[in-house]
CSV table of C-alpha atoms in Angstrom, one decimal:
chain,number,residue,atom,x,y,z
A,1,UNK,CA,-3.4,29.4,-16.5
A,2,UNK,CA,-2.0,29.0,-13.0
A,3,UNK,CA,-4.9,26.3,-12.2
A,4,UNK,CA,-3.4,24.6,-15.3
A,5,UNK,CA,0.1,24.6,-13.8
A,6,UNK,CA,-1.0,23.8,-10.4
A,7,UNK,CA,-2.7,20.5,-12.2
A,8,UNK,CA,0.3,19.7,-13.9
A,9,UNK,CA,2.7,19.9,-11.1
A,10,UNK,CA,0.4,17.5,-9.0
A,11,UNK,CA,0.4,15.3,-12.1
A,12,UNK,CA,3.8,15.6,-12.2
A,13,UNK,CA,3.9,14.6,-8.2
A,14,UNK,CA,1.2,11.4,-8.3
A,15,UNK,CA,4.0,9.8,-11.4
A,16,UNK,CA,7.0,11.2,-9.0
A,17,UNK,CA,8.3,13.2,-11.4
A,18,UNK,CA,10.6,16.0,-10.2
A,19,UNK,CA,8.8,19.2,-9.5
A,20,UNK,CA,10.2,22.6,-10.1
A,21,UNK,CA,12.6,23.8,-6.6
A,22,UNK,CA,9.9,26.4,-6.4
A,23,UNK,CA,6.8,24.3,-5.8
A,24,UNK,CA,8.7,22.4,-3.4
A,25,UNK,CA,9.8,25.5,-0.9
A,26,UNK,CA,6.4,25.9,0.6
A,27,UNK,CA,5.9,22.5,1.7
A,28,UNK,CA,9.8,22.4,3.0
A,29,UNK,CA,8.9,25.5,4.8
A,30,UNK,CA,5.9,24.9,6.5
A,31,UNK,CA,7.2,21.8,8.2
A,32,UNK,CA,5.3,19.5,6.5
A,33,UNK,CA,7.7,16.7,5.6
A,34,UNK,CA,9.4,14.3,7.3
A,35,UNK,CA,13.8,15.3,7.4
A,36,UNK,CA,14.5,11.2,7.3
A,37,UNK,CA,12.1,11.4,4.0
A,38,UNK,CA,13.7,14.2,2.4
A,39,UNK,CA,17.2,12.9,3.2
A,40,UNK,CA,16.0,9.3,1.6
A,41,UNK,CA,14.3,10.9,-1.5
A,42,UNK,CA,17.5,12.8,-2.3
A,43,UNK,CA,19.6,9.7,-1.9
A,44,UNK,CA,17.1,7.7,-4.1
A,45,UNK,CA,16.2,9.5,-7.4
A,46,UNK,CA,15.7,7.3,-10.0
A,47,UNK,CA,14.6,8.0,-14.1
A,48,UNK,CA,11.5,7.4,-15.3
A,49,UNK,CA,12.3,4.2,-16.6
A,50,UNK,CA,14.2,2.8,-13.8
A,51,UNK,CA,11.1,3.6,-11.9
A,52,UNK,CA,8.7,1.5,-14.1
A,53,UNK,CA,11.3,-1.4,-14.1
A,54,UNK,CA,11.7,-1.2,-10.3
A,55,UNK,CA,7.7,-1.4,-10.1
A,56,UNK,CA,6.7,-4.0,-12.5
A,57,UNK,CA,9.8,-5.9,-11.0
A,58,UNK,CA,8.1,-5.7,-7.4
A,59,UNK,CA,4.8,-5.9,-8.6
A,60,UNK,CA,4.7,-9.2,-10.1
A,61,UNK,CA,7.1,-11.1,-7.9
A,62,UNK,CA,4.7,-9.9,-5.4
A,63,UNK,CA,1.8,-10.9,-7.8
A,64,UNK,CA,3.7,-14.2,-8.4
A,65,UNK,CA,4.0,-14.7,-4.6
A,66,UNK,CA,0.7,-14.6,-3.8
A,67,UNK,CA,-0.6,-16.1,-6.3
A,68,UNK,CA,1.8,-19.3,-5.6
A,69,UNK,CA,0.9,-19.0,-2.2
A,70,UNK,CA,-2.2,-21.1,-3.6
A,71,UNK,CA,-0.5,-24.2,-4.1
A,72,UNK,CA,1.2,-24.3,-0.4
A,73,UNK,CA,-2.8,-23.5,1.1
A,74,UNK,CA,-2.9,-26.7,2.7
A,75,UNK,CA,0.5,-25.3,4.5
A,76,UNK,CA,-0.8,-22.8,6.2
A,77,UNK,CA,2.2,-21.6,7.8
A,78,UNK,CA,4.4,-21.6,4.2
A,79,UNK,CA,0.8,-20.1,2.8
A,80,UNK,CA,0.9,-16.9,5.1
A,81,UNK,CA,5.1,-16.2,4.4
A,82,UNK,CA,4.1,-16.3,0.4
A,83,UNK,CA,0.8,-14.6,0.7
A,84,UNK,CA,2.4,-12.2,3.1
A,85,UNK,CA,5.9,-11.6,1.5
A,86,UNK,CA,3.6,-11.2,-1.8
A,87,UNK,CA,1.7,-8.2,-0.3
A,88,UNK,CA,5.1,-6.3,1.2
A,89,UNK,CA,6.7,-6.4,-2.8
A,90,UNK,CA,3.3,-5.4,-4.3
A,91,UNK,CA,2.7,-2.5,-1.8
A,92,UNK,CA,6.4,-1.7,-2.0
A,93,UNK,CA,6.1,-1.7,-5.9
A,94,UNK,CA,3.6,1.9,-6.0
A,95,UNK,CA,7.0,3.7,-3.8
A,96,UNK,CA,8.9,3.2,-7.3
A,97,UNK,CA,6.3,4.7,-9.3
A,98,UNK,CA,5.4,8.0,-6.2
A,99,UNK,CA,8.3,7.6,-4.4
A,100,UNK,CA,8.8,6.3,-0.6
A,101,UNK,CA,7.7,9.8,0.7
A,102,UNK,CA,4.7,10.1,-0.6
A,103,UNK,CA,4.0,6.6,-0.5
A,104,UNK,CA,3.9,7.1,3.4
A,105,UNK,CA,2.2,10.1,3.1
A,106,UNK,CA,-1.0,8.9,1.3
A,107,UNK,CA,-0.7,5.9,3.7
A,108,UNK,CA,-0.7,8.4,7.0
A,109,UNK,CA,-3.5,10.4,5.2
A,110,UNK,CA,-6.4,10.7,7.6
A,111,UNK,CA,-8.7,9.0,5.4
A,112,UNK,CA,-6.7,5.7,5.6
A,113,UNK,CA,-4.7,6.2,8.7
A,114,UNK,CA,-7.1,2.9,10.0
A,115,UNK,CA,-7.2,1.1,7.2
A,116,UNK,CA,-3.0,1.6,6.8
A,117,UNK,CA,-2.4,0.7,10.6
A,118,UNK,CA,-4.5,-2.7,10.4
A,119,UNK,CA,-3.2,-3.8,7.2
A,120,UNK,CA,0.5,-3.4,8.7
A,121,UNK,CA,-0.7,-5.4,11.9
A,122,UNK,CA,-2.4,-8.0,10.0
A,123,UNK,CA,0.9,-8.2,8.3
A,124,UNK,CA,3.3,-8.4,11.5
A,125,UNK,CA,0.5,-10.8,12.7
A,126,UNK,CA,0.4,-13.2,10.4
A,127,UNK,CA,4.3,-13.2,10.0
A,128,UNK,CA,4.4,-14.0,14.0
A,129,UNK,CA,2.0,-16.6,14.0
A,130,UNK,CA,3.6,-18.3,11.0
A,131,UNK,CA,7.1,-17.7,12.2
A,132,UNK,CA,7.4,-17.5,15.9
A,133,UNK,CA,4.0,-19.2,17.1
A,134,UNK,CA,3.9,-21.7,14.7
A,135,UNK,CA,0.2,-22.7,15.0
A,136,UNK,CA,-1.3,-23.6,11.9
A,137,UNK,CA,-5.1,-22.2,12.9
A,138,UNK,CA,-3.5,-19.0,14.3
A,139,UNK,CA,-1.9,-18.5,11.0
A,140,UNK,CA,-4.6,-19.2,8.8
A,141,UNK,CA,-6.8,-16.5,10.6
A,142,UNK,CA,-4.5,-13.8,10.7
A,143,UNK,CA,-4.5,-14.8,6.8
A,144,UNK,CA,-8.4,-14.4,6.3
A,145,UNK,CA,-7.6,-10.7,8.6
A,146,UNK,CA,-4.6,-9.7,6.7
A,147,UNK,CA,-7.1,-10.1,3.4
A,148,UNK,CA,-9.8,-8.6,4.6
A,149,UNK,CA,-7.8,-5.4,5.3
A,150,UNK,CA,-5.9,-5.6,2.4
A,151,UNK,CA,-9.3,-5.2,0.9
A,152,UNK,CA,-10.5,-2.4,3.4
A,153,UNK,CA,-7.0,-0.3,2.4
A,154,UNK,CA,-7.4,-1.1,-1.5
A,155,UNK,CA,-10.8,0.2,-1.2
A,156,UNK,CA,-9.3,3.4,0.8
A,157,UNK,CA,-7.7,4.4,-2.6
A,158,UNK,CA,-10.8,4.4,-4.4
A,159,UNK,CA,-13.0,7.3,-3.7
A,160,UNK,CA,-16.3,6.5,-2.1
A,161,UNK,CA,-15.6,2.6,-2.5
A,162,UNK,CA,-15.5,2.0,1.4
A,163,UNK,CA,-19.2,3.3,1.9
A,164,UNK,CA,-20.6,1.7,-0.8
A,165,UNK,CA,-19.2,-1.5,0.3
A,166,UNK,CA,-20.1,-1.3,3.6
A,167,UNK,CA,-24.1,-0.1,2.6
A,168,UNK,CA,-24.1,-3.3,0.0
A,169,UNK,CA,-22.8,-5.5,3.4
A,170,UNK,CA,-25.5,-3.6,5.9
A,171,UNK,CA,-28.0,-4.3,3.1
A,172,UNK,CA,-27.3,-8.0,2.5
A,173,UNK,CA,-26.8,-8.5,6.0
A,174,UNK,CA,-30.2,-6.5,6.9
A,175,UNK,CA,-32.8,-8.9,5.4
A,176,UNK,CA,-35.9,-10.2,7.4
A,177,UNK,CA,-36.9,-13.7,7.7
């Protein structure tokens, strides 16, 4: 029965549901969690409701953003502000639904500490090269990098995704002539 309660608090934690004061002790305890976190979390508590509104708000403007970012393509620096400002509201739209702290946690796990760090640089890239270097070819790769590791960190979340990808690659990559 406590295996059954264990699930369902870690349910409960994955929607960002409130957990029983208990359950939350230990990890307050051990150190584990960030004060600024805890201090933002508390400030921030939302219903369920406001929670789904909050997420399918930021997930399609960011949805919408990218996908307008198509007609501006030929603009490559107005392409990489849409395509880029889409991506921040869509990965900001999940910290509605698990909260901010354990959005960062699950983006600091060590499985996707990588994958997390060259998503955000491909990010900051492609905003500086649109922005502040203004170069239209600098801006369009940093585009091609910021998708490819959106791609990489979207396959983070999906267990053993990364390796199969990256045996299908080897393999297609790994033919004789």
């Amino acid at each position: 029965m406590e295996k059954m309660n264990n699930a369902f608090e870690k349910m409960k934690m994955l929607v960002g549901m409130e957990v029983d004061d208990e359950q939350q002790q230990p990890a307050i305890e051990d150190g584990n969690s960030f004060s600024f976190m805890d201090d933002f979390n508390r400030q921030c508590t939302l219903s369920t409701q406001q929670r789904f509104y909050g997420f399918a708000i930021c997930l399609v403007s960011g949805l919408a953003c990218t996908f307008l970012s198509i007609f501006v393509f030929f603009h490559p620096i107005k392409f990489g502000i849409t395509f880029t400002f889409g991506n921040l509201l869509a990965l900001g739209s999940t910290a509605f639904l698990i909260g901010p702290k354990r959005q960062v946690s699950m983006m600091l796990d060590p499985v996707r500490i990588y994958a997390t760090a060259i998503y955000i640089a491909s990010m900051i890239i492609a905003l500086f090269c649109a922005f502040y270097a203004r170069n239209k070819l600098l801006t369009l790769l940093a585009i091609i990098l910021e998708f490819g590791a959106l791609i990489w960190y979207s396959l983070s979340y999906i267990p053993f995704a990364r390796s199969m990808v990256s045996k299908i690659m080897v393999s297609c990559f790994d033919t004789e002539f």
